[in-house]
Amino acid sequence: MNMELTAIVGVLSALFGMLFTYLAFLKNRDKDVQQSAAESAVISTKLDSINNGVENIRVDMKVEQKARMDLSERVTRVEESSKQAHKRIDELGEKVYEN
């Protein structure tokens, strides 16, 4: 009977050990899932922030490009005006030196 009791205690110990191991596994699995979800949320938030920054940069680039185009047009008009002014100055200079 002593052998049977020892065998029963051994089997029960093994079963309780497996039960506790399984419960610990479930608990840790839930923690891992929660931790993974939290990390994913942080990454998602950071990616959204980066995306917003990129969109802002695109808008700024379009504004700068428009300003550069406007400035380019103004410089072209100033160059044309300057060219005409030089022609008139040259003509006036020729008239002054003829007289």
Short mmCIF file of C-alpha atoms in Angstrom, two decimals:
data_model
loop_
_atom_site.label_atom_id
_atom_site.label_comp_id
_atom_site.label_asym_id
_atom_site.label_seq_id
_atom_site.Cartn_x
_atom_site.Cartn_y
_atom_site.Cartn_z
CA MET A 1 0.00 0.00 0.00
CA ASN A 2 2.93 2.30 0.63
CA MET A 3 3.97 1.94 -3.05
CA GLU A 4 0.48 2.71 -4.25
CA LEU A 5 0.33 5.85 -2.10
CA THR A 6 3.71 6.95 -3.40
CA ALA A 7 2.56 6.37 -6.99
CA ILE A 8 -0.69 8.30 -6.41
CA VAL A 9 1.19 11.21 -4.80
CA GLY A 10 3.64 11.20 -7.70
CA VAL A 11 0.89 11.24 -10.31
CA LEU A 12 -1.02 13.98 -8.48
CA SER A 13 2.16 16.03 -8.14
CA ALA A 14 2.81 15.68 -11.86
CA LEU A 15 -0.79 16.68 -12.70
CA PHE A 16 -0.66 19.72 -10.40
CA GLY A 17 2.70 20.67 -11.87
CA MET A 18 1.29 20.50 -15.39
CA LEU A 19 -1.79 22.48 -14.32
CA PHE A 20 0.29 25.24 -12.72
CA THR A 21 2.59 25.33 -15.73
CA TYR A 22 -0.38 25.69 -18.07
CA LEU A 23 -1.90 28.48 -15.95
CA ALA A 24 1.45 30.31 -15.87
CA PHE A 25 1.67 29.93 -19.65
CA LEU A 26 -1.79 31.48 -20.10
CA LYS A 27 -0.95 34.37 -17.79
CA ASN A 28 2.34 35.11 -19.57
CA ARG A 29 0.73 34.78 -22.97
CA ASP A 30 -1.82 37.48 -22.08
CA LYS A 31 0.96 39.74 -20.83
CA ASP A 32 2.90 39.18 -24.07
CA VAL A 33 -0.16 40.02 -26.14
CA GLN A 34 -0.77 43.19 -24.13
CA GLN A 35 2.87 44.21 -24.39
CA SER A 36 2.86 43.55 -28.13
CA ALA A 37 -0.32 45.61 -28.56
CA ALA A 38 1.19 48.49 -26.58
CA GLU A 39 4.36 48.41 -28.69
CA SER A 40 2.29 48.34 -31.88
CA ALA A 41 0.29 51.34 -30.68
CA VAL A 42 3.48 53.29 -29.97
CA ILE A 43 4.90 52.43 -33.39
CA SER A 44 1.63 53.36 -35.07
CA THR A 45 1.57 56.70 -33.28
CA LYS A 46 5.15 57.43 -34.29
CA LEU A 47 4.43 56.52 -37.90
CA ASP A 48 1.39 58.81 -37.91
CA SER A 49 3.57 61.60 -36.56
CA ILE A 50 6.19 61.00 -39.25
CA ASN A 51 3.47 60.93 -41.91
CA ASN A 52 2.10 64.27 -40.70
CA GLY A 53 5.60 65.74 -40.78
CA VAL A 54 6.14 64.53 -44.34
CA GLU A 55 2.79 66.02 -45.41
CA ASN A 56 3.74 69.36 -43.83
CA ILE A 57 7.07 69.30 -45.65
CA ARG A 58 5.26 68.64 -48.96
CA VAL A 59 2.97 71.61 -48.39
CA ASP A 60 5.95 73.81 -47.49
CA MET A 61 7.80 72.66 -50.60
CA LYS A 62 4.84 73.56 -52.81
CA VAL A 63 4.65 77.02 -51.25
CA GLU A 64 8.39 77.52 -51.70
CA GLN A 65 8.22 76.30 -55.29
CA LYS A 66 5.41 78.79 -56.05
CA ALA A 67 7.39 81.61 -54.42
CA ARG A 68 10.47 80.65 -56.46
CA MET A 69 8.44 80.63 -59.67
CA ASP A 70 7.02 84.08 -58.86
CA LEU A 71 10.49 85.38 -58.08
CA SER A 72 11.82 83.92 -61.32
CA GLU A 73 9.12 85.72 -63.29
CA ARG A 74 9.88 88.99 -61.50
CA VAL A 75 13.62 88.64 -62.19
CA THR A 76 12.89 88.01 -65.87
CA ARG A 77 10.74 91.17 -66.04
CA VAL A 78 13.43 93.20 -64.25
CA GLU A 79 16.08 91.93 -66.67
CA GLU A 80 13.91 92.90 -69.65
CA SER A 81 13.26 96.33 -68.16
CA SER A 82 16.96 96.77 -67.42
CA LYS A 83 17.83 95.79 -70.99
CA GLN A 84 15.40 98.38 -72.36
CA ALA A 85 16.75 101.01 -69.96
CA HIS A 86 20.32 100.33 -71.13
CA LYS A 87 19.22 100.75 -74.75
CA ARG A 88 17.61 104.11 -73.94
CA ILE A 89 20.68 105.22 -71.99
CA ASP A 90 22.89 104.26 -74.94
CA GLU A 91 20.61 106.19 -77.33
CA LEU A 92 20.69 109.26 -75.06
CA GLY A 93 24.45 108.98 -74.79
CA GLU A 94 24.79 108.91 -78.58
CA LYS A 95 22.57 112.02 -78.89
CA VAL A 96 24.57 113.86 -76.25
CA TYR A 97 27.92 113.06 -77.89
CA GLU A 98 26.60 114.00 -81.38
CA ASN A 99 25.78 117.51 -80.31
#
